[in-house]
mmCIF file of C-alpha atoms in Angstrom:
data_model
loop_
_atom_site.group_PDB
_atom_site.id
_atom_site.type_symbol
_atom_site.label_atom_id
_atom_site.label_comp_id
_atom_site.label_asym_id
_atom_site.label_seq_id
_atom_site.Cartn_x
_atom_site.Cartn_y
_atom_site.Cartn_z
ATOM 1 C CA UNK E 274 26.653 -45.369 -3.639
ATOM 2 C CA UNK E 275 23.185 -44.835 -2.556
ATOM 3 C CA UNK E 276 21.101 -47.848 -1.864
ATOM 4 C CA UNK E 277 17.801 -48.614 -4.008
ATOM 5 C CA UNK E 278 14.588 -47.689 -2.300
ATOM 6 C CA UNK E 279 12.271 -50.550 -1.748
ATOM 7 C CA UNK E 280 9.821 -50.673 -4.504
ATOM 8 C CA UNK E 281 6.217 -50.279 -3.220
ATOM 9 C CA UNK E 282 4.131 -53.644 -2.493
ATOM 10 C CA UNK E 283 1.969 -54.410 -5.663
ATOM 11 C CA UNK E 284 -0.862 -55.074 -3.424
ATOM 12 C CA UNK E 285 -3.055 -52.808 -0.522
ATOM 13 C CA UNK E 286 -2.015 -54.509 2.653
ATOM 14 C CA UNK E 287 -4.188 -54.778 5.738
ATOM 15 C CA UNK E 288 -3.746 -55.966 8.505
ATOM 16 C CA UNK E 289 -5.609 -58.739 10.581
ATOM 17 C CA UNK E 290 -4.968 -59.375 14.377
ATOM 18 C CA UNK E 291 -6.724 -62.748 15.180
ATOM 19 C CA UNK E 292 -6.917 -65.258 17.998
ATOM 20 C CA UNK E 293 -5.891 -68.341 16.648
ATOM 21 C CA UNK E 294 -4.220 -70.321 19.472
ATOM 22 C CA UNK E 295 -4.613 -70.865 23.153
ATOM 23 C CA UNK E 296 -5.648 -69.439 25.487
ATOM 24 C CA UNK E 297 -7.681 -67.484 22.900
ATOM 25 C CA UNK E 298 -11.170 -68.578 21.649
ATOM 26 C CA UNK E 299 -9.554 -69.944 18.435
ATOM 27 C CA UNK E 300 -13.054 -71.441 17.410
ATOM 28 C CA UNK E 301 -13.874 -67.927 17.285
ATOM 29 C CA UNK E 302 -10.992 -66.701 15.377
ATOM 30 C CA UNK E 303 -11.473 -69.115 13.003
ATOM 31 C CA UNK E 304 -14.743 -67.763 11.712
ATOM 32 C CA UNK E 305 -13.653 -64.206 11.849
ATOM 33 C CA UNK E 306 -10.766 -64.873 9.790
ATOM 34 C CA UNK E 307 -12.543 -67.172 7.341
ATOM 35 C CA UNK E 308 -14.916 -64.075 7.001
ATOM 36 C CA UNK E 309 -11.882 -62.024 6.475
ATOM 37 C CA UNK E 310 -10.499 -63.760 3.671
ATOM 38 C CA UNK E 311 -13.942 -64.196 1.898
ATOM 39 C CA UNK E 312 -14.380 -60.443 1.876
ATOM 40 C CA UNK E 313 -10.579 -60.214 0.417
ATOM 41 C CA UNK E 314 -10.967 -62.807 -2.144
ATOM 42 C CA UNK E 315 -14.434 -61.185 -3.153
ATOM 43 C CA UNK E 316 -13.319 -57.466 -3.746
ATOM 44 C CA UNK E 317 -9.917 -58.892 -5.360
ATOM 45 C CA UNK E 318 -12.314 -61.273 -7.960
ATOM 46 C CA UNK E 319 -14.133 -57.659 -8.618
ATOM 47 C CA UNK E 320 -10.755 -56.295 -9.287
ATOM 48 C CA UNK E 321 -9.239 -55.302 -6.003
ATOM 49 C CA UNK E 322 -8.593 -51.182 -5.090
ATOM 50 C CA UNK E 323 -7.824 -49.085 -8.363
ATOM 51 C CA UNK E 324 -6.340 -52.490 -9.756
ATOM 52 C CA UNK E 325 -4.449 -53.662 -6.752
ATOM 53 C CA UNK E 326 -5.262 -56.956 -4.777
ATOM 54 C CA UNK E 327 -6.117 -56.900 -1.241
ATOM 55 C CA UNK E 328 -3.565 -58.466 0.730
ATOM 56 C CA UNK E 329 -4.568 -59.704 4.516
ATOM 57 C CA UNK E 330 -1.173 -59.938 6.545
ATOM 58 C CA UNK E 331 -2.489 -62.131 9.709
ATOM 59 C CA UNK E 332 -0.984 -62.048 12.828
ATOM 60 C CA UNK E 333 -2.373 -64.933 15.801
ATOM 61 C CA UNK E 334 -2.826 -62.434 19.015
ATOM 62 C CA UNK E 335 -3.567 -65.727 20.904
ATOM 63 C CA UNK E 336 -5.856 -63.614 23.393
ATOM 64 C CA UNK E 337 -2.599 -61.718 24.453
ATOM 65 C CA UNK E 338 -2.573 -57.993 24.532
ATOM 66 C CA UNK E 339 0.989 -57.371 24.886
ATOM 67 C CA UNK E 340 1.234 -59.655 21.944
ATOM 68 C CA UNK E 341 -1.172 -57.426 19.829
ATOM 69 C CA UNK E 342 0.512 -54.069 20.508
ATOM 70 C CA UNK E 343 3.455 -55.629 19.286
ATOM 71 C CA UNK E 344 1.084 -57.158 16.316
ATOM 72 C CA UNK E 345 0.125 -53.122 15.269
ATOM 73 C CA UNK E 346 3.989 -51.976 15.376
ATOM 74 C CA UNK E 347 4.982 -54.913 12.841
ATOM 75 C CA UNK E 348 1.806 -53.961 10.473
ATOM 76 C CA UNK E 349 2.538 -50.653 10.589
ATOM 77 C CA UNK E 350 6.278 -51.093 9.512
ATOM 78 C CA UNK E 351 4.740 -53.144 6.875
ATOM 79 C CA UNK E 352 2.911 -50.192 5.308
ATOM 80 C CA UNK E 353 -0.283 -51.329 6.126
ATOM 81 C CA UNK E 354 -3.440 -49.095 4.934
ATOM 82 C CA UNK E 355 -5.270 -50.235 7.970
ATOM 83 C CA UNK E 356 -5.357 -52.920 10.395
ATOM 84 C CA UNK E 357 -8.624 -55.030 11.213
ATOM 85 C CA UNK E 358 -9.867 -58.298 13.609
ATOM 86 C CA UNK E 359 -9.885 -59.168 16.834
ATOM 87 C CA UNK E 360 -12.376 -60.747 18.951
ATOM 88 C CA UNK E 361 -11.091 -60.229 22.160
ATOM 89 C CA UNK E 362 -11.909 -56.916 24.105
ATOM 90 C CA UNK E 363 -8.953 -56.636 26.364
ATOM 91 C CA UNK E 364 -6.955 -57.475 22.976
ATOM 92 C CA UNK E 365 -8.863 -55.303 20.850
ATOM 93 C CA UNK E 366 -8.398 -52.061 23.657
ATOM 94 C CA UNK E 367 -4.805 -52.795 23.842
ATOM 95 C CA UNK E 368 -4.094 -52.781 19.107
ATOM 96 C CA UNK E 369 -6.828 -49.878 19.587
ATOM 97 C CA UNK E 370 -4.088 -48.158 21.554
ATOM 98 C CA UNK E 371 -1.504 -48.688 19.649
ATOM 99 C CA UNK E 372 -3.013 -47.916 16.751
ATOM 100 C CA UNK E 373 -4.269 -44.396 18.008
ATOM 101 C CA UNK E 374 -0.554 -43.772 19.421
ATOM 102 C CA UNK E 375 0.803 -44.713 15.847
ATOM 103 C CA UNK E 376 -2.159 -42.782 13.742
ATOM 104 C CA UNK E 377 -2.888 -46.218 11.996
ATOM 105 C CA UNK E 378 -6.194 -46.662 11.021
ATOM 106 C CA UNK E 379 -7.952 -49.812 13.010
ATOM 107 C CA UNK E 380 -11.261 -50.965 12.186
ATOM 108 C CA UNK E 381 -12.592 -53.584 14.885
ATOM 109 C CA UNK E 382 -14.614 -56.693 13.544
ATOM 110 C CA UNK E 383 -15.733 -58.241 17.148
ATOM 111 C CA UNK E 384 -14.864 -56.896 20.282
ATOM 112 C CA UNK E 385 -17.691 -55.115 22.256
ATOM 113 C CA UNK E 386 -15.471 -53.443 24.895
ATOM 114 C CA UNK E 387 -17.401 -49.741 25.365
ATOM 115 C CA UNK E 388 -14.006 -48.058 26.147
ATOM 116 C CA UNK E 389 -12.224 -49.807 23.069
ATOM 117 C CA UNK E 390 -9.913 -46.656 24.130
ATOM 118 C CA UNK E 391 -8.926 -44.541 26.988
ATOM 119 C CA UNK E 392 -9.635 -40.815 25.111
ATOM 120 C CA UNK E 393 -11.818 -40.318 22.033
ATOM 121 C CA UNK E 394 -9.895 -41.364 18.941
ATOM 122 C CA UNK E 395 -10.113 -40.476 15.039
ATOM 123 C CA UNK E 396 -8.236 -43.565 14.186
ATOM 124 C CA UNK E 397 -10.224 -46.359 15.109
ATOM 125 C CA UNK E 398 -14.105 -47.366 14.294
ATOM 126 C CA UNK E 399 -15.982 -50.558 14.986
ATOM 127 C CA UNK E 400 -18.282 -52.843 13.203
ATOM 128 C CA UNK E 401 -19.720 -54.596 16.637
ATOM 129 C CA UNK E 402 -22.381 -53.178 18.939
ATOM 130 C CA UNK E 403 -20.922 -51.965 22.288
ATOM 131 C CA UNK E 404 -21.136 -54.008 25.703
ATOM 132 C CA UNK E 405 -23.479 -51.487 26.728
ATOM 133 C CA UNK E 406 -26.168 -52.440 24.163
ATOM 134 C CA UNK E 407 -26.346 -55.216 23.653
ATOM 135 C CA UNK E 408 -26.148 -56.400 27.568
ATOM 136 C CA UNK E 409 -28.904 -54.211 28.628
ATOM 137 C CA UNK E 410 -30.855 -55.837 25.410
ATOM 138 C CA UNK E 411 -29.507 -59.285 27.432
ATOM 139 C CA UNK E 412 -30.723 -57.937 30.993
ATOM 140 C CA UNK E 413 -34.478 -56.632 29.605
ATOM 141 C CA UNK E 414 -34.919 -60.581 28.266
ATOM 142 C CA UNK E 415 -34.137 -61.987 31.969
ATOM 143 C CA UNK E 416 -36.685 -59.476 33.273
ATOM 144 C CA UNK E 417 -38.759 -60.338 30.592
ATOM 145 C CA UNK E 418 -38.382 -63.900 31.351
ATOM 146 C CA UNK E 419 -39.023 -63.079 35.113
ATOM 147 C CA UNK E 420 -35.396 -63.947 36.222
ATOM 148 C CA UNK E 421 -34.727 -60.658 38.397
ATOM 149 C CA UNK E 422 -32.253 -62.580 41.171
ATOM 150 C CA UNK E 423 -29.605 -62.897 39.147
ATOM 151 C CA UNK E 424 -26.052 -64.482 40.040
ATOM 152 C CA UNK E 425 -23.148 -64.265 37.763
ATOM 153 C CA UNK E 426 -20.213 -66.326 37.991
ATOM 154 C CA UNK E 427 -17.258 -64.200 37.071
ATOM 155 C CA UNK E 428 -13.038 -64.260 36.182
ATOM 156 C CA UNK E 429 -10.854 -61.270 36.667
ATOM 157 C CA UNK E 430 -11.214 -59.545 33.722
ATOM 158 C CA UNK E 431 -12.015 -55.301 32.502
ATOM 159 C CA UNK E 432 -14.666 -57.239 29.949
ATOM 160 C CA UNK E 433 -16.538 -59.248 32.758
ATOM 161 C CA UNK E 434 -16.466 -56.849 35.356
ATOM 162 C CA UNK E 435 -17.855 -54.043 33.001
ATOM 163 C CA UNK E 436 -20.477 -56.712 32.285
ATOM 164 C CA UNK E 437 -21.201 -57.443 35.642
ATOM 165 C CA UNK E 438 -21.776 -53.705 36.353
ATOM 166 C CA UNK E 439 -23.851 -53.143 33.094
ATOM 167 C CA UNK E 440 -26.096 -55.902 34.497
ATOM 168 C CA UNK E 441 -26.272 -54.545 38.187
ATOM 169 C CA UNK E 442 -27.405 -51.204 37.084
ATOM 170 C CA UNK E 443 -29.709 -52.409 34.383
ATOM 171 C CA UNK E 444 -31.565 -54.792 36.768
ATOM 172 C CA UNK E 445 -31.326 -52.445 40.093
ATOM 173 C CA UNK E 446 -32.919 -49.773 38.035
ATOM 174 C CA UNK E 447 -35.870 -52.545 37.422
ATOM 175 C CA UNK E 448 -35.959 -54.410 40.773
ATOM 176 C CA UNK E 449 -33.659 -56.787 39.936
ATOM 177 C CA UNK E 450 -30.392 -58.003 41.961
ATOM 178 C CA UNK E 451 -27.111 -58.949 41.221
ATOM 179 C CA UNK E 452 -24.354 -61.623 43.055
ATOM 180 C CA UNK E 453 -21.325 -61.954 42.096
ATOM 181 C CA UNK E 454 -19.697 -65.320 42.672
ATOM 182 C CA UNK E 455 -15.943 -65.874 42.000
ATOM 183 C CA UNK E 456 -15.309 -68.729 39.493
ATOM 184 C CA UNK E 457 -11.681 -69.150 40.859
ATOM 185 C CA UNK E 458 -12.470 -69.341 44.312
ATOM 186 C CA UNK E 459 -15.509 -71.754 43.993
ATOM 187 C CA UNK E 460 -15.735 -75.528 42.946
ATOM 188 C CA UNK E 461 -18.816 -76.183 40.814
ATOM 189 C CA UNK E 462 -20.383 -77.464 43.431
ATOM 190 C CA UNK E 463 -19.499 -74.922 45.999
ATOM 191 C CA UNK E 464 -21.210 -73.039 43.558
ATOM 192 C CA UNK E 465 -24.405 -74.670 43.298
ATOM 193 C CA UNK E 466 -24.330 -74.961 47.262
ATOM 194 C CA UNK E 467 -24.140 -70.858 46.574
ATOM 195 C CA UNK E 468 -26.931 -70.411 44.041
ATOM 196 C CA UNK E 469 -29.765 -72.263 46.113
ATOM 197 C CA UNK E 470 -28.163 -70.342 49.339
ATOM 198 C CA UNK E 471 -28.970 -66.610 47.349
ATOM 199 C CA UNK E 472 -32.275 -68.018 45.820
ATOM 200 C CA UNK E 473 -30.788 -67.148 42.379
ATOM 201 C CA UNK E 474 -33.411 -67.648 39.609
ATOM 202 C CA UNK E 475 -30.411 -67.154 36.764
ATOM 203 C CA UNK E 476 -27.080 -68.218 36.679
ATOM 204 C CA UNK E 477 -24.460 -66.242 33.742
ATOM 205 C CA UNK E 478 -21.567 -67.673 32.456
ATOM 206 C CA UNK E 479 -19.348 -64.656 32.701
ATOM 207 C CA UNK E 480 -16.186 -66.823 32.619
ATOM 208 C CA UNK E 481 -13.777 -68.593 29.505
ATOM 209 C CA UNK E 482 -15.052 -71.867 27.674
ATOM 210 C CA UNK E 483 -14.168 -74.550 27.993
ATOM 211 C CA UNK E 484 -13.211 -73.981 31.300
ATOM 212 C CA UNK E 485 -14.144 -73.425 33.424
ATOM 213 C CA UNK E 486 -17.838 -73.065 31.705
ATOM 214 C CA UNK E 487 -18.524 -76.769 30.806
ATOM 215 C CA UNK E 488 -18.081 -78.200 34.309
ATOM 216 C CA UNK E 489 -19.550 -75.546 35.693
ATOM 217 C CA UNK E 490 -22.967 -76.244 33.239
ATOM 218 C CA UNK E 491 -22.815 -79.850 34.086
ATOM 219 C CA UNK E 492 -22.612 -79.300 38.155
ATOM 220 C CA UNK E 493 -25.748 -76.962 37.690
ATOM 221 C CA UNK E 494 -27.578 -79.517 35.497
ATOM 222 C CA UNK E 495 -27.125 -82.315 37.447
ATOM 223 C CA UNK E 496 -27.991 -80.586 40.667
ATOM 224 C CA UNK E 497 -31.827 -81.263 41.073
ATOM 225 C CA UNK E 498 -32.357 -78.169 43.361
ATOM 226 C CA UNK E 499 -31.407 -76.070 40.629
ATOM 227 C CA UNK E 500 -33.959 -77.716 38.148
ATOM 228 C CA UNK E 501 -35.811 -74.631 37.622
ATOM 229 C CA UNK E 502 -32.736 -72.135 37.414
ATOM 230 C CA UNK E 503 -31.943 -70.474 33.744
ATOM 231 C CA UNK E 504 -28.553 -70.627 32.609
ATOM 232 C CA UNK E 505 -27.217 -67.662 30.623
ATOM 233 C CA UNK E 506 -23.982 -66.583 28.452
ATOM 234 C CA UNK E 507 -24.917 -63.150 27.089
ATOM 235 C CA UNK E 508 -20.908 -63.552 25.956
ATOM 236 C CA UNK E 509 -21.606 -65.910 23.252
ATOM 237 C CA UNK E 510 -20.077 -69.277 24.139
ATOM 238 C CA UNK E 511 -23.137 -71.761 22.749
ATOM 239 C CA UNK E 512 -22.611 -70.088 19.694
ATOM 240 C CA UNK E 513 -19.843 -72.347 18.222
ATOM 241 C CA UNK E 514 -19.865 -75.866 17.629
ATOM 242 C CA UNK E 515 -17.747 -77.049 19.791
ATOM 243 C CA UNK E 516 -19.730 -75.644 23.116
ATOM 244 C CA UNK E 517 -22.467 -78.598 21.788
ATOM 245 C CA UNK E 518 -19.689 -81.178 21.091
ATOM 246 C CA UNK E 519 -18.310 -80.627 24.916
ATOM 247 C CA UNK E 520 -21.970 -80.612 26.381
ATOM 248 C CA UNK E 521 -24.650 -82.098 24.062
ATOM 249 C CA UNK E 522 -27.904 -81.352 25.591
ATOM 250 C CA UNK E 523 -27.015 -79.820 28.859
ATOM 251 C CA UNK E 524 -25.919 -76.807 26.422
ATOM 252 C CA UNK E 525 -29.011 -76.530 24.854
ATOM 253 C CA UNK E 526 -31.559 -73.557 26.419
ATOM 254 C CA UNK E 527 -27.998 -71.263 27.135
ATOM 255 C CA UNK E 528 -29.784 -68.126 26.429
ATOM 256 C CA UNK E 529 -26.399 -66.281 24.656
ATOM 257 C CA UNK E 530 -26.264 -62.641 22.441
ATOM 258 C CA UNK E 531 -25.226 -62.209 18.721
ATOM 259 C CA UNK E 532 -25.315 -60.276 16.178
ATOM 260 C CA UNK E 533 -28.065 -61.441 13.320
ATOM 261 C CA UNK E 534 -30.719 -60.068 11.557
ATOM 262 C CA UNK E 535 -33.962 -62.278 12.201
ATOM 263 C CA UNK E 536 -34.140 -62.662 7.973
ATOM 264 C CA UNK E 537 -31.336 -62.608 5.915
ATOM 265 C CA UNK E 538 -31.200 -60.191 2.623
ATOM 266 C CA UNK E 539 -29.961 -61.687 -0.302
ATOM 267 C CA UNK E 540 -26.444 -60.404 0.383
ATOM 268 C CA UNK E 541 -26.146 -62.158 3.355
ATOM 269 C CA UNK E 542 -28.235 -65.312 2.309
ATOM 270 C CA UNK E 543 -24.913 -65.427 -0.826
ATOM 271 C CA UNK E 544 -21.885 -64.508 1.720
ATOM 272 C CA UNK E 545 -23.561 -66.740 4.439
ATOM 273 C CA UNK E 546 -23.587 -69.761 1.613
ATOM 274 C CA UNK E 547 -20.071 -69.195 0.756
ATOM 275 C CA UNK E 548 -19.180 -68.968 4.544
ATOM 276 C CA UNK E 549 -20.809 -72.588 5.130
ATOM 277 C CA UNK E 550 -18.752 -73.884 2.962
ATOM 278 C CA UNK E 551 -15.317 -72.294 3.675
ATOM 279 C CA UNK E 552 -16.366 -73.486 7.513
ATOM 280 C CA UNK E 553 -17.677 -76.397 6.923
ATOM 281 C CA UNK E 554 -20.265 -75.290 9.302
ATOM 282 C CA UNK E 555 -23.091 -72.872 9.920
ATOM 283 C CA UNK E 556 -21.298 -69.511 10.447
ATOM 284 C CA UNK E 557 -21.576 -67.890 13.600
ATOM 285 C CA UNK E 558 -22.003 -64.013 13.607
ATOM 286 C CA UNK E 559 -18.037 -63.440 13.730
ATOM 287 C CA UNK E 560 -17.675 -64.760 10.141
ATOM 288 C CA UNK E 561 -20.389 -62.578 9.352
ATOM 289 C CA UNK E 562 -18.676 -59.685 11.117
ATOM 290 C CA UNK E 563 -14.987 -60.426 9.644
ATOM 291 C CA UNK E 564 -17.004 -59.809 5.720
ATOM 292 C CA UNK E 565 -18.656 -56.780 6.837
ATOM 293 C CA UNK E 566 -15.153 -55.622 8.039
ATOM 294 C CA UNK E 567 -13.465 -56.201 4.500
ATOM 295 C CA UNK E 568 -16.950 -54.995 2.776
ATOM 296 C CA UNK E 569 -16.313 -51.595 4.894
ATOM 297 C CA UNK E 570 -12.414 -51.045 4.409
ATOM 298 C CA UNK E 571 -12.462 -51.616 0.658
ATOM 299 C CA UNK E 572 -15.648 -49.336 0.436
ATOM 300 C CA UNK E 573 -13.351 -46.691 2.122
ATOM 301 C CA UNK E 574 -10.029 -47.317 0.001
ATOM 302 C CA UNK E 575 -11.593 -47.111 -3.279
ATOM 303 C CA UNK E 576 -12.876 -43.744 -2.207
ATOM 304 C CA UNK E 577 -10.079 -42.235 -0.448
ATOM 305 C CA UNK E 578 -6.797 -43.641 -1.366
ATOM 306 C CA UNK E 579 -4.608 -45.854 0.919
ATOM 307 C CA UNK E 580 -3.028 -42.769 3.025
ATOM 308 C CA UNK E 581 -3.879 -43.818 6.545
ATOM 309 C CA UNK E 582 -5.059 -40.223 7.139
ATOM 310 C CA UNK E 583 -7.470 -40.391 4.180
ATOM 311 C CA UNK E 584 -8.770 -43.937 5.960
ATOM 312 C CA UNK E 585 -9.235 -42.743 9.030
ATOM 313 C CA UNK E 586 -10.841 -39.344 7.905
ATOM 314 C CA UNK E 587 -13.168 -41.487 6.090
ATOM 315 C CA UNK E 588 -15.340 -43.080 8.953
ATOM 316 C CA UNK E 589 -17.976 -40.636 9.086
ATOM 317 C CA UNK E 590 -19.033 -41.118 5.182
ATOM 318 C CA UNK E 591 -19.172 -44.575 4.991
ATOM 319 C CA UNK E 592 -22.081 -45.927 3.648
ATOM 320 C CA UNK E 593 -22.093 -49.570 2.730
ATOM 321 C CA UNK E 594 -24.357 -52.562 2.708
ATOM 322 C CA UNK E 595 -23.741 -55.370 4.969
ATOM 323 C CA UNK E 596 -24.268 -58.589 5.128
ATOM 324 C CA UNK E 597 -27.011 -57.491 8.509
ATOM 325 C CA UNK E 598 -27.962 -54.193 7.387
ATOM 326 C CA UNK E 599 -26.496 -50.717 5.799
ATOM 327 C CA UNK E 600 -23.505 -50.061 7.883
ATOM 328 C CA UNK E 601 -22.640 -46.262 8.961
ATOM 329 C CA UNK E 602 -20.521 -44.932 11.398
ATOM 330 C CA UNK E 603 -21.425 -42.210 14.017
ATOM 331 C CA UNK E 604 -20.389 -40.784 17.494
ATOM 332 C CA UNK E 605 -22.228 -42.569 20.390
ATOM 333 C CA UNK E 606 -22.407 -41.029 23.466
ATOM 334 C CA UNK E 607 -19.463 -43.091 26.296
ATOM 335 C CA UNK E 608 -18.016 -44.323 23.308
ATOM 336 C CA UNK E 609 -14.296 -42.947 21.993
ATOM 337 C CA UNK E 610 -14.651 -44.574 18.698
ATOM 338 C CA UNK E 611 -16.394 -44.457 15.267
ATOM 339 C CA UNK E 612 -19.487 -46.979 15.995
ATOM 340 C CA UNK E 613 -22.007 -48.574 14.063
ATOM 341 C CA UNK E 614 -25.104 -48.322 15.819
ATOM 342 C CA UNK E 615 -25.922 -50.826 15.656
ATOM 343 C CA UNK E 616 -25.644 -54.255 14.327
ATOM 344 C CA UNK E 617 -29.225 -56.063 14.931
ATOM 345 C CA UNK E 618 -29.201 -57.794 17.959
ATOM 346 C CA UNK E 619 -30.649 -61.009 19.616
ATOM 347 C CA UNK E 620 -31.189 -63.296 22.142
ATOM 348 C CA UNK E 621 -30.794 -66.684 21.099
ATOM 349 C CA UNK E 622 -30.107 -70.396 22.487
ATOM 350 C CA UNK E 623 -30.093 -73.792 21.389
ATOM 351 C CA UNK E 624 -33.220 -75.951 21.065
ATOM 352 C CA UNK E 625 -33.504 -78.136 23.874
ATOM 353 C CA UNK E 626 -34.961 -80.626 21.596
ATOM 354 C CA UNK E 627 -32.838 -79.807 19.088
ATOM 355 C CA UNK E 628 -29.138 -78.663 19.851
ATOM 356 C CA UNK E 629 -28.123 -77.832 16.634
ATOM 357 C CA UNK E 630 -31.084 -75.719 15.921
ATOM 358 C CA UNK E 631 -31.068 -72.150 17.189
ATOM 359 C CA UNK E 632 -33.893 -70.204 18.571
ATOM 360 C CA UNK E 633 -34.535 -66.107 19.005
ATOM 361 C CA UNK E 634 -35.848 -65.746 22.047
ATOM 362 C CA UNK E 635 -35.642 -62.039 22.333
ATOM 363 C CA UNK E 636 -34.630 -58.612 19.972
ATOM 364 C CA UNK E 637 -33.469 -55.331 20.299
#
């Protein structure tokens, strides 16, 4: 007796690998995903791909690698047309991987991560700007802002220690030093004891949030010798609400990267309305990103078919509006991935006299 085959699934199915739970930034995955399913409810309401809903099949990588391997495998038994997400690069490198190994197509919303993979790839593109960019953008502000001693307070991590050596070489080639101080092996205010020792005139936050980030702020800001030092975050963690709820003013003037146009086109002014109120709150860049993700992937289906071949083959002609600009994917050199370059990118911080208010400080 032979068994029945499984009838095909009456939707397209992608895939979305998102950090929803400790230890990952789940603030963060909150706005890529609400991004996500904006751009999936949008292109379904315009009548999905050739008639078929989009169906997002979201799996919580909780900032764990191993976890997000394992994430790609399930989505790919699940037929899958391509998977999408993440915000975390050593999460991101590890699906990219997997992905590559298992020729499914993977299209990264938010990781930054220049070697997103080991070899050059077909199979996987990206939305965000590399490390590379937009950290040297990060480094020409401090020189710009005269902060060339520069100490950076670090974790063991391939993401922080490829920004720590983006910002050496950046700054060296202009003057500039770099200290590394370890954040494990330092109490806030061994740390401030360090930062007057090495005359730093900038202190980064190249470490998790909330810790050990917000003590470490509040040690610096309550330490009157450092009164004149600038603290910086070119990772992004003043971008989400809950950075102001944790420090209220001592978080404002946290100089920080993302991903925004200066002015808004009218797509971007309607998706970033609709955002606000799926959020509840101004959304940050990754909601903005997680839309631009769908915007790109349905673009691609409704031209080529769901074969993941046809996806992946695809990268090089996309063409599609974003909600920051016309997105289009090319080969950068260093980079083993499709890449838009690039997303618009700024400095930004919070108003001192306003901490709710944001204000560009600096573009590239």
């Amino acid at each position: 007796m032979n068994t029945p085959a499984t009838p095909p699934s009456p939707s397209v199915l992608l895939g979305a690998l998102v950090p929803l739970t400790r230890p990952g930034w789940a603030e963060a995955g909150r706005h890529l995903l609400a991004g996500l399913e904006l751009g999936v409810r949008e292109v379904n309401d315009a009548g999905g791909v050739d008639g078929r809903p989009l169906e997002l099949v979201v799996r919580d990588t909780a900032a764990d690698p191993e976890r997000a391997a394992a994430a790609v495998d399930e989505l790919a038994g699940l037929g899958v047309a391509a998977v999408t997400g993440e915000y975390h690069s050593v999460v991101a490198r590890a699906a990219a991987a997997r992905a590559d190994a298992l020729g499914v197509p993977f299209l990264c919303s938010s990781a930054v991560l220049d070697a997103l993979t080991e070899e050059p790839t077909e199979w996987v593109a990206r939305v965000a700007p590399a490390q590379s960019h937009g950290w040297r953008i990060y480094a020409d502000f401090l020189l710009g802002a005269g902060r060339d001693r520069v100490a950076v307070v670090t974790q063991p991590s391939v993401y922080w220690a490829s920004g720590t050596r983006l910002l050496r070489e950046h700054l060296a080639a202009r003057g500039g030093t770099v200290v590394e101080l370890d954040a494990n092996a330092l109490t806030p205010e061994a740390l401030c004891d360090a930062l007057v020792e090495h005359g730093a005139t900038a202190l980064l936050l190249l470490v998790g949030t909330p810790e050990p980030a917000v003590p470490i702020v509040r040690a610096v800001r309550g330490d009157e010798r450092l009164a004149e030092i600038l603290i910086g975050a070119p990772a992004g963690q003043p971008e989400f609400a809950g950075w102001a709820a944790e420090l209220g003013a001592d978080g404002a003037g946290v100089p920080f990267l993302r991903y925004l146009p200066e002015v808004f086109g009218p797509l971007g002014e309607r998706v970033g309305k609709e955002l606000h109120e799926r959020l509840g709150e101004a959304p940050s860049f990754v909601a903005y990103e997680g839309w631009d993700t769908v915007a790109v992937l349905a673009e691609v289906l409704r031209a080529h078919g769901t074969d993941p071949a046809a996806v992946a083959g695809a990268w090089p002609r996309v063409a599609v509006d974003g909600t920051r600009g016309p997105i289009r994917f090319s080969r950068t050199p260093g980079i083993g991935v499709w890449q838009w370059a690039w997303p618009p990118v700024q400095v930004v911080d919070r108003h001192p006299a306003e901490p709710d208010r944001f204000r560009i400080l600096h573009t590239g």
